[in-house]
């Protein structure tokens, strides 16, 4: 494994309720770069993210973090890894019963022995970073969707993580707020030198922030490369995704009718039955 | 036939897996007692939620149960000319049996369901995932304070229920039905011994553990088995939590009584 890679994924398969959702995924995430994992809704991006943050154990295939197999982490090893990461969830996942500053203070209170005053100052610094310094004592319910995401980002940054995972930063946001979040991600890479992994289906946003793009389709890896390399790809599915064209559905009549009937449908079954009825 | 065996096997395996998971869940909650962050404030908040806010409903339940006991007890005892034993009957019934059970059932309905729904909502809104990603143990952070608070609040609420129930029985027996106040109090003080109080306390501790364990466990794993994380899973988990906790309280009441008698 290259020493320039923070995370490397090899031959990762994943199942959900008996259905395979990831097929032999393998690529590397370089140090201090923004890697954008993109694809259509339901293509397995978030499942892949859950593997990377250790919320879903790998059934087959491996995830290496700086050369260490994540599957070999015990409880303590996983806790150590998670102290090095920050995660911004799609919904922000703020604790509704705590104020914004209390939300940011949670990891600081658990992992440090800082005084309450210092923790409050640190929370303020993080909120200042995401432009929410005036909302220290607000409850999450009093914030807009974009503000909640930024507050979630401030919490993800609380422990100054080496790796930041961001799930769908622009979903549900207006284009201006979404662009603001993209700028913030770029700023974090520049100023704090973080390795950032963003999961999104927003093409414009991905091209803007990515150093490396990973394109997925139906659980398969389609392409990995810089935004320019992806744009010059000759793969038909990648091109269709970049052109935002809907895929033509190849309808298999037999399997479609089998799904509708809840049993195996045989070609010609209908006509035979109709004949039987006439008889 | 093979289908039936396979189905039974699957149910048995699910049951064993569920029990194992419940055991691990409880172990992690207990382990959380000594883990940071400090739990004084969160435990106090939970004591207020489980204890203080249940005062009214427990008070009502206790007073009316005591009053009914007074009425029924008087009716039964008067058949044998033993109205003087009303204090003993009301006191023993409440302290040994009805106080702990009714308190636990009422707290399950009021606070247990709310705890289950709260944890369930945290699960479907990815807040528990967020805690895990911050390397914060959700068992220690969320559940342990509730368990400690339950162990503090439930015995106190039980004592409150006992006192108010006896007062209700006294009110009906002495003030309404004309039983001698002296006879009522004498029967009460002479028949209730430390062992009766001890049984009530032991029961309330056991019920507290069962109630918090089942309700928080159901919320914590809301939708996780089904793989769907929505309001329906939380409401189903809450219903299951209240039913299972109530049944467990009643079954364990029988077991504890049979052991301590």
Short mmCIF file of C-alpha atoms in Angstrom, two decimals:
data_model
loop_
_atom_site.label_atom_id
_atom_site.label_comp_id
_atom_site.label_asym_id
_atom_site.label_seq_id
_atom_site.Cartn_x
_atom_site.Cartn_y
_atom_site.Cartn_z
CA UNK A 1 0.00 0.00 0.00
CA UNK A 2 1.30 3.43 -0.93
CA UNK A 3 2.36 5.59 2.03
CA UNK A 4 0.45 8.47 0.41
CA UNK A 5 -2.83 6.68 1.00
CA UNK A 6 -4.80 7.26 4.16
CA UNK A 7 -7.39 4.55 3.48
CA UNK A 8 -7.34 1.65 1.06
CA UNK A 9 -10.31 -0.53 0.22
CA UNK A 10 -9.76 -3.96 -1.33
CA UNK A 11 -12.41 -6.28 -2.75
CA UNK A 12 -15.20 -5.01 -0.52
CA UNK A 13 -18.59 -6.70 -0.83
CA UNK A 14 -21.59 -5.72 1.25
CA UNK A 15 -25.05 -7.15 1.78
CA UNK A 16 -28.22 -5.58 3.07
CA UNK A 17 -31.10 -7.86 4.11
CA UNK A 18 -29.63 -10.65 1.97
CA UNK A 19 -29.26 -8.39 -1.09
CA UNK A 20 -25.77 -7.56 -2.29
CA UNK A 21 -25.31 -3.79 -2.45
CA UNK A 22 -21.54 -3.47 -2.99
CA UNK A 23 -19.56 -5.58 -5.43
CA UNK A 24 -15.79 -5.95 -5.15
CA UNK A 25 -15.06 -2.29 -4.39
CA UNK A 26 -11.39 -1.35 -4.40
CA UNK A 27 -9.69 2.03 -4.45
CA UNK A 28 -7.40 4.20 -2.31
CA UNK A 29 -8.05 7.50 -0.55
CA UNK A 30 -4.97 9.73 -0.60
CA UNK A 31 -3.66 11.76 2.35
CA UNK A 32 -4.76 15.38 2.71
CA UNK A 33 -6.92 15.35 -0.41
CA UNK A 34 -10.65 15.64 -0.99
CA UNK A 35 -12.05 12.38 -2.34
CA UNK A 36 -15.61 12.56 -3.58
CA UNK A 37 -17.62 9.34 -3.81
CA UNK A 38 -20.48 9.93 -6.16
CA UNK A 39 -23.22 8.13 -7.96
CA UNK A 40 -26.95 8.01 -8.30
CA UNK A 41 -29.22 7.65 -5.27
CA UNK A 42 -29.21 4.08 -3.98
CA UNK A 43 -25.93 3.11 -5.66
CA UNK A 44 -24.30 2.16 -2.34
CA UNK A 45 -22.40 5.36 -1.50
CA UNK A 46 -23.68 5.67 2.05
CA UNK A 47 -23.19 1.92 2.67
CA UNK A 48 -19.57 2.33 1.59
CA UNK A 49 -19.24 5.30 3.94
CA UNK A 50 -20.62 3.22 6.82
CA UNK A 51 -17.91 0.63 6.13
CA UNK A 52 -15.24 3.33 6.18
CA UNK A 53 -16.36 4.74 9.54
CA UNK A 54 -16.68 1.29 11.09
CA UNK A 55 -20.46 1.30 11.51
CA UNK A 56 -20.85 -1.70 9.21
CA UNK A 57 -18.39 -4.56 9.54
CA UNK A 58 -16.88 -5.86 6.30
CA UNK A 59 -18.18 -9.29 5.34
CA UNK A 60 -15.65 -9.89 2.61
CA UNK A 61 -12.92 -7.59 1.46
CA UNK A 62 -10.84 -5.32 3.61
CA UNK A 63 -10.51 -1.69 4.59
CA UNK A 64 -6.99 -0.56 5.56
CA UNK A 65 -6.34 2.62 7.52
CA UNK A 66 -2.71 3.67 7.10
CA UNK A 67 -1.89 0.02 6.40
CA UNK A 68 -3.82 -1.39 9.35
CA UNK A 69 -6.69 -3.73 8.62
CA UNK A 70 -9.86 -2.25 10.12
CA UNK A 71 -11.29 -5.77 10.51
CA UNK A 72 -8.53 -6.53 13.03
CA UNK A 73 -9.43 -3.58 15.27
CA UNK A 74 -10.70 -4.59 18.69
CA UNK A 75 -13.03 -2.28 20.66
CA UNK A 76 -10.10 -0.12 21.79
CA UNK A 77 -8.57 -0.03 18.31
CA UNK A 78 -11.86 1.09 16.81
CA UNK A 79 -12.25 3.78 19.49
CA UNK A 80 -8.72 5.02 18.70
CA UNK A 81 -9.55 5.16 14.99
CA UNK A 82 -12.79 7.01 15.66
CA UNK A 83 -10.97 9.60 17.75
CA UNK A 84 -9.06 10.42 14.58
CA UNK A 85 -12.14 10.89 12.42
CA UNK A 86 -15.01 13.36 12.23
CA UNK A 87 -18.33 12.51 10.58
CA UNK A 88 -20.98 14.89 9.29
CA UNK A 89 -24.16 12.88 8.81
CA UNK A 90 -26.71 13.66 6.13
CA UNK A 91 -29.21 15.01 8.67
CA UNK A 92 -26.58 16.65 10.87
CA UNK A 93 -27.52 14.16 13.63
CA UNK A 94 -27.40 16.84 16.33
CA UNK A 95 -28.66 15.86 19.78
CA UNK A 96 -32.02 17.60 20.02
CA UNK A 97 -31.99 17.94 23.79
CA UNK A 98 -28.66 19.82 23.84
CA UNK A 99 -27.78 23.33 22.67
CA UNK A 100 -25.41 23.78 19.74
CA UNK A 101 -22.43 24.41 22.04
CA UNK A 102 -23.34 21.42 24.24
CA UNK A 103 -23.46 19.26 21.10
CA UNK A 104 -19.92 20.28 20.20
CA UNK A 105 -18.81 19.76 23.79
CA UNK A 106 -19.85 16.08 23.88
CA UNK A 107 -16.63 14.56 22.43
CA UNK A 108 -14.49 17.11 24.28
CA UNK A 109 -16.06 16.22 27.63
CA UNK A 110 -15.62 12.50 27.04
CA UNK A 111 -12.09 12.50 25.62
CA UNK A 112 -10.39 15.44 27.34
CA UNK A 113 -10.00 16.77 30.86
CA UNK A 114 -10.48 20.38 29.81
CA UNK A 115 -12.38 22.76 32.07
CA UNK A 116 -15.94 23.74 31.16
CA UNK A 117 -14.75 27.24 30.30
CA UNK A 118 -12.06 25.96 27.92
CA UNK A 119 -14.56 23.59 26.30
CA UNK A 120 -16.95 26.49 25.78
CA UNK A 121 -14.19 28.56 24.17
CA UNK A 122 -13.23 25.64 21.92
CA UNK A 123 -16.86 25.17 20.91
CA UNK A 124 -17.01 28.86 20.05
CA UNK A 125 -13.87 28.56 17.89
CA UNK A 126 -15.39 25.63 15.97
CA UNK A 127 -18.67 27.46 15.52
CA UNK A 128 -16.78 30.53 14.34
CA UNK A 129 -15.08 28.32 11.75
CA UNK A 130 -18.44 27.32 10.28
CA UNK A 131 -19.95 30.79 10.65
CA UNK A 132 -22.30 30.03 13.53
CA UNK A 133 -20.58 31.87 16.37
CA UNK A 134 -23.79 33.74 17.22
CA UNK A 135 -25.79 30.56 17.69
CA UNK A 136 -23.89 29.06 20.61
CA UNK A 137 -26.89 28.64 22.88
CA UNK A 138 -29.51 27.84 20.27
CA UNK A 139 -31.31 24.51 20.26
CA UNK A 140 -31.00 22.45 17.03
CA UNK A 141 -34.75 22.87 16.42
CA UNK A 142 -34.23 26.63 16.22
CA UNK A 143 -31.75 26.32 13.33
CA UNK A 144 -32.41 26.04 9.60
CA UNK A 145 -31.37 22.93 7.64
CA UNK A 146 -28.14 24.54 6.42
CA UNK A 147 -27.27 25.81 9.90
CA UNK A 148 -27.88 22.35 11.37
CA UNK A 149 -25.46 20.88 8.85
CA UNK A 150 -22.85 23.50 9.67
CA UNK A 151 -23.36 22.88 13.39
CA UNK A 152 -22.94 19.15 12.67
CA UNK A 153 -19.73 19.99 10.85
CA UNK A 154 -18.51 22.03 13.82
CA UNK A 155 -19.15 19.01 16.05
CA UNK A 156 -17.34 16.73 13.60
CA UNK A 157 -14.36 19.10 13.80
CA UNK A 158 -14.40 19.31 17.60
CA UNK A 159 -11.55 16.86 18.12
CA UNK A 160 -9.50 18.24 15.18
CA UNK A 161 -9.82 15.02 13.18
CA UNK A 162 -7.27 13.85 10.64
CA UNK A 163 -10.01 12.41 8.44
CA UNK A 164 -13.36 14.05 7.84
CA UNK A 165 -16.30 12.12 6.36
CA UNK A 166 -19.16 14.15 4.95
CA UNK A 167 -22.40 12.48 3.86
CA UNK A 168 -24.41 14.39 1.25
CA UNK A 169 -23.44 17.91 2.33
CA UNK A 170 -25.73 19.65 -0.13
CA UNK A 171 -28.87 17.50 0.09
CA UNK A 172 -31.91 19.52 1.07
CA UNK A 173 -30.05 22.82 0.85
CA UNK A 174 -30.54 25.73 -1.54
CA UNK A 175 -27.73 26.20 -4.12
CA UNK A 176 -26.19 29.19 -2.31
CA UNK A 177 -25.99 27.45 1.09
CA UNK A 178 -24.72 24.28 -0.62
CA UNK A 179 -21.99 26.27 -2.39
CA UNK A 180 -21.06 27.82 0.98
CA UNK A 181 -20.59 24.34 2.45
CA UNK A 182 -18.41 23.34 -0.52
CA UNK A 183 -16.21 26.40 0.05
CA UNK A 184 -15.98 25.49 3.72
CA UNK A 185 -14.79 21.95 2.86
CA UNK A 186 -12.10 23.37 0.57
CA UNK A 187 -11.07 25.83 3.28
CA UNK A 188 -10.73 22.98 5.79
CA UNK A 189 -8.46 21.06 3.43
CA UNK A 190 -6.31 24.15 2.84
CA UNK A 191 -6.07 25.40 6.41
CA UNK A 192 -6.14 22.19 8.47
CA UNK A 193 -4.69 19.75 5.91
CA UNK A 194 -7.40 17.17 6.49
CA UNK A 195 -8.14 14.08 4.44
CA UNK A 196 -11.75 14.63 3.44
CA UNK A 197 -14.16 12.04 2.03
CA UNK A 198 -17.40 13.45 0.67
CA UNK A 199 -20.36 11.35 -0.43
CA UNK A 200 -22.64 13.17 -2.84
CA UNK A 201 -24.78 12.85 -5.93
CA UNK A 202 -24.35 16.55 -6.81
CA UNK A 203 -22.12 16.61 -9.87
CA UNK A 204 -21.37 20.33 -9.79
CA UNK A 205 -20.36 20.23 -6.15
CA UNK A 206 -18.23 17.10 -6.71
CA UNK A 207 -16.28 18.61 -9.59
CA UNK A 208 -15.71 21.79 -7.58
CA UNK A 209 -14.25 20.23 -4.45
CA UNK A 210 -12.74 16.90 -5.57
CA UNK A 211 -9.06 16.11 -5.90
CA UNK A 212 -10.13 12.57 -6.63
CA UNK A 213 -13.51 11.34 -7.80
CA UNK A 214 -14.91 7.86 -7.32
CA UNK A 215 -17.95 7.10 -9.47
CA UNK A 216 -20.25 4.27 -8.45
CA UNK A 217 -23.22 2.64 -10.11
CA UNK A 218 -25.46 -0.07 -8.61
CA UNK A 219 -22.84 -1.08 -6.08
CA UNK A 220 -20.03 -1.28 -8.62
CA UNK A 221 -17.05 0.98 -8.99
CA UNK A 222 -17.20 2.64 -12.39
CA UNK A 223 -14.24 4.99 -12.37
CA UNK A 224 -11.60 6.54 -10.11
CA UNK A 225 -9.58 9.58 -11.08
CA UNK A 226 -9.23 13.33 -11.01
CA UNK A 227 -12.28 15.35 -12.12
CA UNK A 228 -10.56 15.91 -15.51
CA UNK A 229 -9.88 12.19 -15.93
CA UNK A 230 -13.49 11.38 -15.07
CA UNK A 231 -14.75 13.98 -17.52
CA UNK A 232 -12.65 12.47 -20.29
CA UNK A 233 -13.83 8.95 -19.49
CA UNK A 234 -15.12 6.88 -22.40
CA UNK A 235 -17.31 4.67 -20.17
CA UNK A 236 -20.90 4.98 -21.36
CA UNK A 237 -22.43 4.87 -17.83
CA UNK A 238 -20.00 7.49 -16.54
CA UNK A 239 -20.75 9.72 -19.51
CA UNK A 240 -24.48 9.27 -19.01
CA UNK A 241 -24.08 10.20 -15.35
CA UNK A 242 -22.00 13.28 -16.25
CA UNK A 243 -24.57 14.31 -18.87
CA UNK A 244 -27.30 13.69 -16.26
CA UNK A 245 -29.16 11.41 -18.65
CA UNK A 246 -31.69 8.97 -17.30
CA UNK A 247 -30.84 5.39 -18.11
CA UNK A 248 -33.11 3.55 -20.50
CA UNK A 249 -34.77 0.81 -18.56
CA UNK A 250 -34.46 -2.55 -20.27
CA UNK A 251 -37.72 -4.11 -19.22
CA UNK A 252 -37.71 -7.88 -19.04
CA UNK A 253 -41.40 -8.76 -19.39
CA UNK A 254 -41.03 -12.18 -17.83
CA UNK A 255 -39.22 -11.02 -14.68
CA UNK A 256 -41.49 -7.96 -14.40
CA UNK A 257 -44.62 -10.14 -14.44
CA UNK A 258 -42.99 -12.61 -12.02
CA UNK A 259 -42.41 -9.73 -9.59
CA UNK A 260 -46.02 -8.58 -9.96
CA UNK A 261 -47.47 -12.06 -9.49
CA UNK A 262 -45.08 -13.01 -6.70
CA UNK A 263 -44.29 -16.31 -8.48
CA UNK A 264 -42.42 -17.51 -11.53
CA UNK A 265 -44.19 -16.41 -14.71
CA UNK A 266 -43.74 -18.59 -17.78
CA UNK A 267 -43.96 -17.15 -21.26
CA UNK A 268 -47.25 -18.09 -22.96
CA UNK A 269 -48.89 -18.87 -19.62
CA UNK A 270 -51.57 -16.24 -20.14
CA UNK A 271 -52.67 -17.41 -23.56
CA UNK A 272 -52.88 -21.04 -22.40
CA UNK A 273 -55.09 -20.02 -19.50
CA UNK A 274 -57.34 -17.96 -21.78
CA UNK A 275 -57.74 -20.94 -24.08
CA UNK A 276 -58.57 -23.09 -21.08
CA UNK A 277 -61.27 -20.62 -20.08
CA UNK A 278 -62.91 -20.76 -23.50
CA UNK A 279 -62.94 -24.49 -23.42
CA UNK B 1 -42.49 -31.01 8.12
CA UNK B 2 -39.00 -29.83 7.18
CA UNK B 3 -40.42 -26.33 6.77
CA UNK B 4 -41.84 -26.47 10.31
CA UNK B 5 -38.55 -27.69 11.81
CA UNK B 6 -36.65 -25.03 9.90
CA UNK B 7 -39.07 -22.33 11.08
CA UNK B 8 -38.84 -23.49 14.71
CA UNK B 9 -35.07 -23.60 14.45
CA UNK B 10 -34.99 -20.07 13.08
CA UNK B 11 -37.22 -18.83 15.91
CA UNK B 12 -35.03 -20.58 18.51
CA UNK B 13 -31.87 -19.11 16.99
CA UNK B 14 -33.43 -15.63 16.90
CA UNK B 15 -34.45 -16.01 20.54
CA UNK B 16 -30.98 -17.09 21.66
CA UNK B 17 -29.36 -14.31 19.64
CA UNK B 18 -31.80 -11.76 21.10
CA UNK B 19 -31.11 -12.93 24.68
CA UNK B 20 -27.38 -12.78 24.07
CA UNK B 21 -27.66 -9.29 22.65
CA UNK B 22 -29.78 -8.21 25.63
CA UNK B 23 -27.16 -9.61 27.98
CA UNK B 24 -24.34 -7.79 26.19
CA UNK B 25 -26.40 -4.59 26.21
CA UNK B 26 -26.87 -4.82 29.98
CA UNK B 27 -23.21 -5.62 30.52
CA UNK B 28 -22.19 -2.51 28.54
CA UNK B 29 -24.63 -0.35 30.50
CA UNK B 30 -23.22 -1.58 33.84
CA UNK B 31 -19.66 -1.14 32.55
CA UNK B 32 -20.55 2.48 31.76
CA UNK B 33 -20.89 3.38 35.47
CA UNK B 34 -17.20 4.09 35.86
CA UNK B 35 -16.64 5.59 32.42
CA UNK B 36 -16.36 9.28 31.53
CA UNK B 37 -18.05 11.71 31.26
CA UNK B 38 -19.28 12.22 34.84
CA UNK B 39 -22.91 11.25 35.14
CA UNK B 40 -24.02 13.39 38.09
CA UNK B 41 -25.89 15.97 36.07
CA UNK B 42 -27.44 13.58 33.54
CA UNK B 43 -28.45 11.22 36.38
CA UNK B 44 -30.04 14.09 38.31
CA UNK B 45 -31.99 15.07 35.19
CA UNK B 46 -33.21 11.50 34.84
CA UNK B 47 -34.15 11.31 38.54
CA UNK B 48 -36.27 14.40 37.94
CA UNK B 49 -37.82 12.84 34.82
CA UNK B 50 -38.47 9.37 36.25
CA UNK B 51 -39.09 10.40 39.86
CA UNK B 52 -40.32 13.95 40.36
CA UNK B 53 -42.48 14.04 37.26
CA UNK B 54 -44.13 10.75 38.22
CA UNK B 55 -45.20 12.01 41.65
CA UNK B 56 -48.61 13.14 40.51
CA UNK B 57 -49.60 9.98 38.68
CA UNK B 58 -48.20 7.72 41.41
CA UNK B 59 -49.98 9.80 44.05
CA UNK B 60 -53.33 9.43 42.28
CA UNK B 61 -52.87 5.72 41.70
CA UNK B 62 -51.77 5.11 45.28
CA UNK B 63 -54.53 7.16 46.91
CA UNK B 64 -57.34 5.52 44.94
CA UNK B 65 -55.87 2.02 45.30
CA UNK B 66 -55.65 2.57 49.07
CA UNK B 67 -59.25 3.81 49.11
CA UNK B 68 -60.48 0.78 47.16
CA UNK B 69 -58.51 -1.49 49.50
CA UNK B 70 -60.18 0.26 52.42
CA UNK B 71 -63.63 -0.32 50.96
CA UNK B 72 -63.08 -3.91 49.84
CA UNK B 73 -61.16 -4.79 52.99
CA UNK B 74 -63.88 -3.41 55.23
CA UNK B 75 -66.56 -5.29 53.26
CA UNK B 76 -64.66 -8.58 53.53
CA UNK B 77 -63.47 -8.21 57.12
CA UNK B 78 -66.87 -7.08 58.42
CA UNK B 79 -68.24 -10.48 57.36
CA UNK B 80 -66.01 -11.99 60.04
CA UNK B 81 -66.39 -9.11 62.49
CA UNK B 82 -62.71 -8.26 62.08
CA UNK B 83 -62.91 -4.63 60.91
CA UNK B 84 -60.11 -3.81 63.34
CA UNK B 85 -57.69 -5.69 61.09
CA UNK B 86 -58.27 -3.24 58.23
CA UNK B 87 -54.99 -1.38 58.96
CA UNK B 88 -53.01 -4.64 58.72
CA UNK B 89 -54.75 -5.69 55.50
CA UNK B 90 -54.23 -2.34 53.77
CA UNK B 91 -50.64 -1.91 55.02
CA UNK B 92 -49.42 -5.41 54.18
CA UNK B 93 -51.09 -5.49 50.77
CA UNK B 94 -49.54 -2.18 49.81
CA UNK B 95 -46.06 -2.55 51.28
CA UNK B 96 -45.44 -6.14 50.19
CA UNK B 97 -47.26 -6.24 46.87
CA UNK B 98 -49.29 -3.43 45.41
CA UNK B 99 -46.93 -0.53 46.15
CA UNK B 100 -43.89 -1.86 44.24
CA UNK B 101 -45.93 -3.41 41.41
CA UNK B 102 -48.26 -0.48 40.80
CA UNK B 103 -45.40 2.03 40.98
CA UNK B 104 -43.31 0.03 38.52
CA UNK B 105 -46.24 -0.39 36.11
CA UNK B 106 -47.15 3.30 36.25
CA UNK B 107 -43.53 4.41 35.78
CA UNK B 108 -43.19 1.98 32.85
CA UNK B 109 -46.22 3.55 31.21
CA UNK B 110 -45.14 7.11 31.86
CA UNK B 111 -41.34 7.18 31.82
CA UNK B 112 -40.36 3.81 30.30
CA UNK B 113 -42.32 4.43 27.11
CA UNK B 114 -40.86 7.94 26.83
CA UNK B 115 -37.32 6.61 27.33
CA UNK B 116 -37.85 3.96 24.66
CA UNK B 117 -39.23 6.53 22.20
CA UNK B 118 -36.38 8.98 22.96
CA UNK B 119 -33.67 6.38 22.35
CA UNK B 120 -35.55 5.05 19.29
CA UNK B 121 -35.73 8.52 17.75
CA UNK B 122 -32.02 8.98 18.43
CA UNK B 123 -31.45 5.71 16.59
CA UNK B 124 -33.47 6.62 13.48
CA UNK B 125 -32.00 10.13 13.35
CA UNK B 126 -28.43 8.70 13.32
CA UNK B 127 -27.66 10.35 16.68
CA UNK B 128 -26.52 7.03 18.17
CA UNK B 129 -24.33 6.46 15.10
CA UNK B 130 -22.93 9.95 15.63
CA UNK B 131 -22.02 9.08 19.24
CA UNK B 132 -20.27 5.90 18.09
CA UNK B 133 -18.34 7.87 15.46
CA UNK B 134 -17.16 10.27 18.18
CA UNK B 135 -15.83 7.22 20.08
CA UNK B 136 -18.44 7.92 22.76
CA UNK B 137 -19.98 4.72 24.13
CA UNK B 138 -23.76 5.23 23.67
CA UNK B 139 -24.53 2.70 26.42
CA UNK B 140 -22.50 4.60 28.96
CA UNK B 141 -23.53 8.05 27.75
CA UNK B 142 -27.26 7.47 27.24
CA UNK B 143 -28.42 4.44 29.19
CA UNK B 144 -26.27 4.24 32.33
CA UNK B 145 -27.61 7.52 33.83
CA UNK B 146 -31.15 6.26 33.25
CA UNK B 147 -30.39 3.00 35.07
CA UNK B 148 -28.82 4.77 38.05
CA UNK B 149 -31.73 7.24 38.15
CA UNK B 150 -34.26 4.38 38.00
CA UNK B 151 -32.54 2.66 40.93
CA UNK B 152 -32.76 5.89 42.95
CA UNK B 153 -36.25 7.00 41.92
CA UNK B 154 -38.28 3.80 41.93
CA UNK B 155 -37.72 2.78 45.58
CA UNK B 156 -38.51 6.36 46.66
CA UNK B 157 -41.64 6.44 44.53
CA UNK B 158 -42.63 3.05 45.97
CA UNK B 159 -42.30 4.41 49.50
CA UNK B 160 -44.39 7.43 48.52
CA UNK B 161 -46.99 5.11 46.97
CA UNK B 162 -47.13 2.99 50.15
CA UNK B 163 -47.63 6.01 52.40
CA UNK B 164 -50.28 7.62 50.23
CA UNK B 165 -52.08 4.28 49.74
CA UNK B 166 -52.22 3.65 53.49
CA UNK B 167 -53.51 7.19 53.94
CA UNK B 168 -56.24 6.47 51.35
CA UNK B 169 -57.20 3.28 53.18
CA UNK B 170 -57.26 5.16 56.51
CA UNK B 171 -59.43 7.89 55.01
CA UNK B 172 -62.07 5.46 53.80
CA UNK B 173 -61.85 2.97 56.68
CA UNK B 174 -61.69 5.40 59.59
CA UNK B 175 -63.31 8.61 58.33
CA UNK B 176 -66.01 7.13 56.08
CA UNK B 177 -66.79 3.67 57.40
CA UNK B 178 -66.22 4.32 61.09
CA UNK B 179 -63.41 1.90 61.88
CA UNK B 180 -61.56 2.98 65.00
CA UNK B 181 -58.49 5.05 64.13
CA UNK B 182 -56.55 3.53 67.00
CA UNK B 183 -57.39 -0.01 65.88
CA UNK B 184 -56.39 0.81 62.29
CA UNK B 185 -53.00 2.23 63.30
CA UNK B 186 -52.38 -0.45 65.90
CA UNK B 187 -53.08 -3.20 63.35
CA UNK B 188 -50.78 -1.49 60.90
CA UNK B 189 -47.82 -1.00 63.24
CA UNK B 190 -48.08 -4.41 64.85
CA UNK B 191 -48.39 -6.45 61.68
CA UNK B 192 -45.96 -4.67 59.36
CA UNK B 193 -42.40 -5.77 60.16
CA UNK B 194 -39.01 -5.00 58.61
CA UNK B 195 -39.17 -8.10 56.38
CA UNK B 196 -42.26 -6.71 54.64
CA UNK B 197 -40.55 -3.38 53.96
CA UNK B 198 -37.41 -5.23 52.81
CA UNK B 199 -39.46 -7.27 50.34
CA UNK B 200 -40.97 -4.08 48.92
CA UNK B 201 -37.54 -2.47 48.55
CA UNK B 202 -35.99 -5.54 46.87
CA UNK B 203 -38.91 -5.68 44.46
CA UNK B 204 -38.67 -2.00 43.54
CA UNK B 205 -34.91 -2.34 42.79
CA UNK B 206 -35.52 -5.40 40.60
CA UNK B 207 -38.42 -3.74 38.79
CA UNK B 208 -36.32 -0.62 38.17
CA UNK B 209 -33.58 -2.68 36.52
CA UNK B 210 -36.09 -4.65 34.42
CA UNK B 211 -38.03 -1.59 33.33
CA UNK B 212 -34.98 0.49 32.31
CA UNK B 213 -33.25 -2.51 30.70
CA UNK B 214 -36.19 -3.57 28.54
CA UNK B 215 -37.40 -0.09 27.57
CA UNK B 216 -33.97 1.28 26.62
CA UNK B 217 -32.97 -1.96 24.85
CA UNK B 218 -36.11 -1.85 22.71
CA UNK B 219 -35.45 1.78 21.80
CA UNK B 220 -31.76 1.18 21.13
CA UNK B 221 -32.47 -1.58 18.63
CA UNK B 222 -35.62 0.02 17.15
CA UNK B 223 -35.76 -0.93 13.46
CA UNK B 224 -32.31 -2.51 13.52
CA UNK B 225 -33.63 -6.03 12.95
CA UNK B 226 -36.09 -4.93 10.29
CA UNK B 227 -33.45 -2.71 8.66
CA UNK B 228 -36.01 0.10 8.42
CA UNK B 229 -35.52 3.24 10.43
CA UNK B 230 -38.78 5.14 10.58
CA UNK B 231 -41.45 6.39 13.01
CA UNK B 232 -43.36 3.11 12.67
CA UNK B 233 -40.39 1.14 14.04
CA UNK B 234 -40.14 3.51 17.02
CA UNK B 235 -43.86 3.23 17.80
CA UNK B 236 -43.68 -0.58 17.51
CA UNK B 237 -40.62 -0.68 19.74
CA UNK B 238 -42.38 1.53 22.32
CA UNK B 239 -45.46 -0.72 22.36
CA UNK B 240 -43.28 -3.82 22.73
CA UNK B 241 -41.21 -2.15 25.47
CA UNK B 242 -44.25 -1.34 27.61
CA UNK B 243 -45.84 -4.78 27.12
CA UNK B 244 -42.63 -6.75 27.75
CA UNK B 245 -41.60 -4.60 30.72
CA UNK B 246 -45.05 -4.92 32.31
CA UNK B 247 -45.15 -8.69 31.83
CA UNK B 248 -41.60 -9.02 33.18
CA UNK B 249 -42.53 -6.99 36.25
CA UNK B 250 -45.52 -9.22 36.99
CA UNK B 251 -43.62 -12.47 36.40
CA UNK B 252 -40.62 -11.35 38.44
CA UNK B 253 -42.99 -10.21 41.21
CA UNK B 254 -44.16 -13.80 41.55
CA UNK B 255 -40.59 -15.15 41.49
CA UNK B 256 -39.28 -12.67 44.09
CA UNK B 257 -42.28 -13.23 46.34
CA UNK B 258 -41.83 -16.99 46.19
CA UNK B 259 -38.12 -16.64 47.01
CA UNK B 260 -38.49 -14.14 49.85
CA UNK B 261 -41.57 -15.63 51.50
#
